[in-house]
Amino acid sequence: MKGPFPFLIILLYCGCGQDAFRQVVEVDLPEHVSAPAVSVELIGGDSVIRYSLSRSFGILEEEPDDGRATELTVYRGDRQIGRATGVVANQPAFMAVDSMRQIWLDEPIPTEPADYRIEATIAGTGSATAEQRMPRPPRVSVKEYSGREVIDGNGFRRGVATIEIEDPPGEANYYAIRAVVDDSIRTCLIDRDSQFVCQNVYGSRLRSTSSPDPTVRELEYFYQAGLRDDGFDGRRYTLEVHFRINENGVDRNPRLEVFSLTEDAFRYLVSVAAYQDARNNPFAEPVTVHNFIEDGYGYLITVNKVVLPLTP
Amino acid sequence: MRYILLLFPVLLSSGMVAQSTLSGYLTDAATGEPLLAANVIELKTGRGAVANTYGFYSLTLPADLDTARLRYSYIGYASVDTTVTVVADRTLSVSFRAAIDLATVEVSSDRGERIEQRIQMSTIEVPVGQLKRVPALLGEVDVLKSLQLLPGVQSGGEGTTGLYVRGGSPDQNLVLLDGVPVYNVSHALGIFSVFNADALRNVSLIKGGFPARYGGRLSSVLNINMKEGNLKEWEGEGSLGLISSKLTLSGPIRKEQTSVLVSARRTYADLIAGPLIKSGQPNDEDTDLGLYFYDLNGKLQHKLNERNRLFLSFYAGSDVFSTRTTEAEETYGGGTDWGNIISAARWNWQVGPKLFLNTTATYSRYRINVDNENSDATEVYRSRYFSGIDDVGAKVDADYIASATHYFRFGTGYTHHTYRPGAVSLLSAVDEQVELDTLIGNRPTDSHELYAYVEDDIRLGRLGVNVGVHLSGFVVDGQRYGSLQPRLGLRYLVGEALSLKASYSRMQQYINLLTSEALSLPTDLWVPSTARIRPQQSWQVAAGAARTFADDYEISLEGFYKRMDNVVSFREGASFLLGLENDWEEKVTQGEGEVYGAELFVQRKRGRLTGWVGYTLSWNWRQFDELNSGRRFPFRYDRRHDLSVVANYDLSEKVQFSGAFVYGTGNAVTIPVYGYQVNTPTGGQIDGFVSRPVIETAPEKNSFRMSNYHRLDLSASFRKQKRWGERSWVVGVYNAYWHRNPYYITVDRPLVCVDTSPTSTSCSPGPKVVEERSILPLIPSVAYNFKF
């Protein structure tokens, strides 16, 4: 053989080793040290602290389901205001909503700014801590609500209200807005006999809430629509709010709940919303969920709330 | 600006007293092609000049010089010595003949000035002949892949042609083909570039210290010029490769006056795979396969007279990936196609011995379509996602060579952009009754971009200065932006072979490419700056030294610092393939970038063994208030170490060997490392929706490093002279030792299968693993090249 052909044959031969065509390489991850994952929410004016504790796991491990002993202590300043013990609350997904536990307080959580701190311990994983300052209640009012409606991108009717935020100067402020109506809600539980039991109760139903304002971000859980005061620090800001309305009837007692959030809570709620949107979407940008729990994960949300009735 | 214009006539007048000027064109004697940066020097006075991109030079001599002894030179060509009487301005065009040892020298030719003499730093001129010798994937010579082997230039991933220059992203590169911006530079999902090396004349890459004549992008200027066409005789070259073939023809329509160049390239995977697919199908099923890309380059050159030339250049290229199956009465399938159309009309006018004007009208279009069809006898459903950008522009560039110490450039340009940032057309019909025929998505947006510049190359003994200013403006939807960008380059000669250099430049960019970090797809969107999305800005400083050793080795060492503001990124979780109802502006965020590092480049340009070693040490950071909790994070292509070694060895005139080795730190990526369960606060249901409480995430954005990248490519060329011309066989191997370089990383739960009986297997998901997947194994290639 002349020319390049012997060279080519040698190259082809060299390429064919054991398992030579496998194009996948397994890589190691640093070992994950399990730590407490906390879910704690403090709302100014409430007499209850909602919480749960679970345990983090490495991505290559299975989700733990081990019932370890837990302890959560809540402080305002240096004063302990609540304490609870229990077991790790990792739950099947469909039960998660009902798995928040409560610490009942002797007095309501003050709406005035104060520093709150939590210490969460899970046996065998050490302690996690977090500190947040309770933000001032938002100064906000309804500027216009006339019963006007728009149709959203999915073809649903949405009510329109305009609110005015009076932003305090000199500090970063974060807000969340959601619409609420009174409605009959069907709730389901698994009873002691492991039977799935459902019943209708009358209570508050949240309506998905958004805004055409480009600065408004989607927030996770029930906080819905959020914004920060970057563009209106210390000034009045008018915000148009859209919310789903009853397609088949009239909503009873519609109202807006406006929250003041901390920066950490805002970042956490934005990142978790993005995370949920991106889940199982291979075309989505990766999301890093904001973490502000020292030596642990999850959230400590301290919020103040103002309710704005909507009457045309 | 008014002051600059007032100052300009003063500058122009310098050195205009009672002097004579020689001017003309420096060209290749065999083809008539202009020789960019060929030299002329007057031996008695030491005054010299360098030809511009179009081969034009102008040399002003002192008034007291009666006769001038001139030496015209260009590496790889025989020098031309002549003596002329200096009595008045005169035209003297010179044609160079290739040196006798052309085979050796041609590929190592470079511009006339030595590295230490050039004022411009952070610039690499790569002769196309040298690029052609670098071992190529599947034997397909690729300009951009060869550029990735230079210091300060990185590839995005395995096999891709994206250029990441000094930490910038690909949309921050101004890629010019004959002066026309090219928006999509890739074929085949980025594995090949759109530039057919056979049709190219020269390639230069500027990484920093940008002269004022360039603007509109932050990170680099890649200037690619097509061959002008052979004015002397017909010639051709081409190749037959494993995946593609190409042919280039060039010659005079009217000798010495009008020439034409046509170059075409096409891949033929579809021609091979199509019949194979059809042969395996039932009789009532028929599949049409589209799996190819093509390029078509054309150029027409016409010399109106010695002072005026017209050029028309054209490029069209497209990729097609599609299948369409007809089965009984049902038709289904889809695919994607994307490509550029580029054209330019250019007028070169030598106004006088010192003034050269280049006027260009340009058109550039980039489109991508994603189609889907599903029809039967009664129902028709068709969808098409499309996006793109159209540019129409004009510019005037002037070279005014006032004297041997002042070389002015000034000009202005305007571009009208039309952006189509993603829309879907839907058609649905039942029994020929149209139920849905609509267009969803973003509306086209127009913008106007205007610029003007002035710069001066000043040579004062050992000191060389390039100083200039670039002024730009942009109007979109009533929003106006403007920018004044100073530029400065300094060179100080220390001895004969060593120089110290420094530069400063500010840049502003008005258009952005939205590209996904999640996947490498040709679905990138070009979008303008708007009232909400502010223009990207940068400033860069660089300092370094350049030296030539023994006339054979060129060494440059540069340090740089680049700061970028308003760089654009998708928000976390954003996906532009889904959620088209949202405006793209809601899916992006802006932040800052910071890049710094050092680059070493050692090149040997003569002898049997030629090549280079390039090494870059760099840090590349991004900081966005809305990403990574506002904390700084490494850019995906933050590459601490980047090394490339390229070697060409001429065993004889007939046999040549080439090799290229690359090594780079692994890309920084975001993968979930841990998970935890949180529970939903403020219980209740929202419209019946309950979010899943388990979160799997990473501690920081881009906190995980993929494995380091390294690869060796080899090739050998066997050349033979035939009666009809020259032929060569080029055999090569990409990734010679089959290193599994990561292309992407995934957390997976692969199936574990167990034989439950001799005839059946049971599979179930196994434990989770993190896997790096590579796409390009050892790939041999062979190509047959010919030239006549």
Short mmCIF file of C-alpha atoms in Angstrom, two decimals, chain A residues 3-5 7-8 11-12 14-16 18-30 32 37-39 41 43 50 52-63 89-93 96-97 99-100 178 185-187 205-209 212 214 217 220-224 228 230 244 267-268 271-272 274-279 281-291 297-299 301, chain B residues 515-519 521 532 569-578 581 586 624-631 657 670-702 704 707 714-716 718 720 729-733 736 738 740 745 747-749 766-778 780-782:
data_model
loop_
_atom_site.label_atom_id
_atom_site.label_comp_id
_atom_site.label_asym_id
_atom_site.label_seq_id
_atom_site.Cartn_x
_atom_site.Cartn_y
_atom_site.Cartn_z
CA GLY A 3 0.43 6.97 0.29
CA PRO A 4 -1.73 7.69 3.28
CA PHE A 5 -3.56 4.39 3.63
CA PHE A 7 -1.28 5.63 8.27
CA LEU A 8 -5.07 5.63 8.25
CA LEU A 11 -5.06 5.25 13.35
CA LEU A 12 -8.23 3.23 13.12
CA CYS A 14 -5.34 2.53 17.74
CA GLY A 15 -8.83 3.80 18.40
CA CYS A 16 -10.33 0.42 19.16
CA GLN A 18 -11.67 -2.07 25.39
CA ASP A 19 -14.96 -0.20 25.67
CA ALA A 20 -13.45 2.34 23.34
CA PHE A 21 -16.73 3.61 22.00
CA ARG A 22 -18.26 4.52 25.35
CA GLN A 23 -18.59 8.28 25.52
CA VAL A 24 -19.81 8.55 29.10
CA VAL A 25 -17.60 9.12 32.10
CA GLU A 26 -18.90 8.89 35.64
CA VAL A 27 -17.63 11.67 37.86
CA ASP A 28 -17.44 11.97 41.61
CA LEU A 29 -19.19 14.61 43.63
CA PRO A 30 -17.90 15.88 46.93
CA HIS A 32 -22.57 15.95 51.10
CA ALA A 37 -33.47 22.20 56.31
CA VAL A 38 -35.87 24.61 57.96
CA SER A 39 -39.19 26.09 56.90
CA GLU A 41 -42.58 31.70 58.71
CA ILE A 43 -46.10 36.96 60.23
CA ARG A 50 -45.49 27.83 61.23
CA SER A 52 -41.14 22.25 59.72
CA LEU A 53 -37.73 20.61 59.85
CA SER A 54 -36.20 18.10 57.48
CA ARG A 55 -32.76 16.82 56.65
CA SER A 56 -30.72 17.56 53.52
CA PHE A 57 -29.27 14.79 51.42
CA GLY A 58 -26.59 14.42 48.73
CA ILE A 59 -27.90 14.41 45.21
CA LEU A 60 -26.78 10.84 44.70
CA GLU A 61 -28.53 9.65 47.86
CA GLU A 62 -32.17 8.80 48.33
CA GLU A 63 -34.36 11.29 50.18
CA ALA A 89 -40.80 15.90 58.72
CA ASN A 90 -39.82 14.62 55.30
CA GLN A 91 -43.17 13.84 53.75
CA PRO A 92 -44.55 12.56 50.49
CA ALA A 93 -45.09 15.47 48.15
CA ALA A 96 -46.47 18.59 52.15
CA VAL A 97 -49.02 21.38 52.44
CA SER A 99 -47.12 19.07 57.16
CA MET A 100 -46.33 22.50 58.56
CA ARG A 178 -51.55 38.49 46.43
CA ILE A 185 -62.26 24.98 49.80
CA ARG A 186 -62.03 21.24 49.53
CA THR A 187 -59.35 19.81 51.78
CA ARG A 205 -58.82 31.15 48.69
CA LEU A 206 -55.80 32.69 47.05
CA ARG A 207 -56.08 33.91 43.50
CA SER A 208 -53.07 33.82 41.22
CA THR A 209 -51.77 37.36 41.10
CA PRO A 212 -47.93 44.00 33.85
CA PRO A 214 -41.90 44.77 34.22
CA ARG A 217 -41.23 39.15 39.75
CA GLU A 220 -43.08 31.10 45.02
CA TYR A 221 -45.59 29.67 47.44
CA PHE A 222 -48.46 31.99 48.15
CA TYR A 223 -46.67 35.28 47.94
CA GLN A 224 -47.37 35.50 44.19
CA ARG A 228 -38.29 45.79 45.16
CA ASP A 230 -34.90 50.02 43.33
CA ARG A 244 -57.72 35.57 38.57
CA ARG A 267 -34.47 36.41 46.88
CA TYR A 268 -35.51 33.03 48.20
CA SER A 271 -35.33 31.74 43.17
CA VAL A 272 -37.70 28.99 44.24
CA ALA A 274 -37.67 30.10 39.02
CA TYR A 275 -36.63 26.67 40.23
CA GLN A 276 -40.16 25.36 40.03
CA ASP A 277 -40.64 26.83 36.56
CA ALA A 278 -37.43 25.26 35.34
CA ARG A 279 -38.04 21.84 36.83
CA ASN A 281 -37.34 21.68 31.41
CA PRO A 282 -34.07 20.84 29.64
CA PHE A 283 -34.11 24.22 27.89
CA ALA A 284 -34.22 26.21 31.11
CA GLU A 285 -31.29 28.02 32.60
CA PRO A 286 -29.95 26.42 35.77
CA VAL A 287 -31.20 27.84 39.05
CA THR A 288 -29.36 28.20 42.33
CA VAL A 289 -31.85 28.55 45.14
CA HIS A 290 -30.96 31.37 47.48
CA ASN A 291 -29.79 30.10 50.84
CA TYR A 297 -30.92 25.14 54.20
CA GLY A 298 -34.45 26.38 53.72
CA TYR A 299 -35.98 29.66 54.80
CA ILE A 301 -39.46 34.35 56.41
CA THR B 515 -27.90 32.28 24.23
CA SER B 516 -28.73 29.39 26.49
CA GLU B 517 -26.25 27.95 28.94
CA ALA B 518 -28.39 24.86 29.17
CA LEU B 519 -28.02 23.65 25.61
CA LEU B 521 -28.70 25.04 19.98
CA ARG B 532 -34.90 48.55 29.76
CA SER B 569 -27.72 36.92 30.67
CA PHE B 570 -30.89 34.91 30.91
CA ARG B 571 -32.50 34.98 34.29
CA GLU B 572 -32.26 31.79 36.26
CA GLY B 573 -34.89 29.34 35.13
CA ALA B 574 -35.68 31.28 31.96
CA SER B 575 -36.35 29.36 28.81
CA PHE B 576 -37.07 31.04 25.53
CA LEU B 577 -38.22 27.87 23.81
CA LEU B 578 -41.20 27.71 26.10
CA GLU B 581 -46.13 34.68 25.42
CA GLU B 586 -38.57 39.76 31.00
CA PHE B 624 -25.60 39.99 38.46
CA ASP B 625 -27.92 41.22 41.13
CA GLU B 626 -30.52 38.69 40.01
CA LEU B 627 -28.24 35.66 39.64
CA ASN B 628 -26.60 33.61 42.34
CA SER B 629 -28.13 35.73 45.10
CA GLY B 630 -26.20 38.71 43.80
CA ARG B 631 -22.86 37.11 44.56
CA PHE B 657 3.21 16.62 9.22
CA THR B 670 -24.20 24.47 37.75
CA ILE B 671 -25.41 21.04 38.76
CA PRO B 672 -27.49 20.10 41.78
CA VAL B 673 -25.28 18.81 44.55
CA TYR B 674 -27.74 18.42 47.41
CA GLY B 675 -31.44 18.33 48.03
CA TYR B 676 -33.77 19.14 50.88
CA GLN B 677 -37.42 19.33 51.59
CA VAL B 678 -39.10 22.54 52.61
CA ASN B 679 -42.75 22.95 53.32
CA THR B 680 -45.10 25.53 51.99
CA PRO B 681 -45.78 28.47 54.28
CA THR B 682 -49.19 30.07 54.79
CA GLY B 683 -51.10 26.90 54.01
CA GLY B 684 -53.93 26.62 51.55
CA GLN B 685 -54.30 25.99 47.88
CA ILE B 686 -53.90 28.40 45.05
CA ASP B 687 -56.15 27.55 42.17
CA GLY B 688 -55.70 23.93 43.13
CA PHE B 689 -51.92 24.04 42.75
CA VAL B 690 -49.46 22.54 45.23
CA SER B 691 -45.73 22.91 44.62
CA ARG B 692 -43.48 19.94 45.18
CA PRO B 693 -41.48 20.60 48.29
CA VAL B 694 -38.15 18.95 47.45
CA ILE B 695 -35.49 21.30 46.16
CA GLU B 696 -32.35 20.00 44.49
CA THR B 697 -29.81 22.73 43.95
CA ALA B 698 -26.19 23.84 43.98
CA PRO B 699 -24.47 25.96 46.61
CA GLU B 700 -23.33 28.55 44.03
CA LYS B 701 -23.81 29.18 40.35
CA ASN B 702 -21.11 27.53 38.24
CA PHE B 704 -18.82 22.65 39.77
CA SER B 707 -13.13 17.62 33.83
CA LEU B 714 -2.49 14.95 13.96
CA SER B 715 -2.38 15.15 10.22
CA ALA B 716 -0.07 14.34 7.37
CA PHE B 718 1.28 14.06 0.83
CA LYS B 720 2.42 15.70 -5.67
CA TRP B 729 -3.85 13.68 0.21
CA VAL B 730 -4.37 14.83 3.75
CA VAL B 731 -4.98 12.19 6.37
CA GLY B 732 -5.64 13.14 9.93
CA VAL B 733 -7.03 12.14 13.22
CA ALA B 736 -5.78 11.02 18.56
CA TRP B 738 -9.44 9.35 22.33
CA ARG B 740 -13.41 11.65 26.48
CA ILE B 745 -22.86 16.91 32.42
CA VAL B 747 -27.39 13.72 36.84
CA ASP B 748 -29.01 10.54 35.69
CA ARG B 749 -30.52 7.37 36.97
CA GLY B 766 -30.48 2.20 39.20
CA PRO B 767 -28.81 4.53 41.66
CA LYS B 768 -28.22 8.13 40.65
CA VAL B 769 -24.90 8.98 39.02
CA VAL B 770 -23.29 12.11 37.68
CA GLU B 771 -22.05 11.59 34.17
CA GLU B 772 -20.03 13.62 31.73
CA ARG B 773 -20.95 12.85 28.18
CA SER B 774 -18.63 13.48 25.29
CA ILE B 775 -19.57 13.64 21.66
CA LEU B 776 -16.39 13.53 19.61
CA PRO B 777 -14.29 10.39 19.97
CA LEU B 778 -11.20 9.62 17.92
CA PRO B 780 -9.99 9.78 11.48
CA SER B 781 -10.27 11.71 8.26
CA VAL B 782 -8.96 11.75 4.76
#
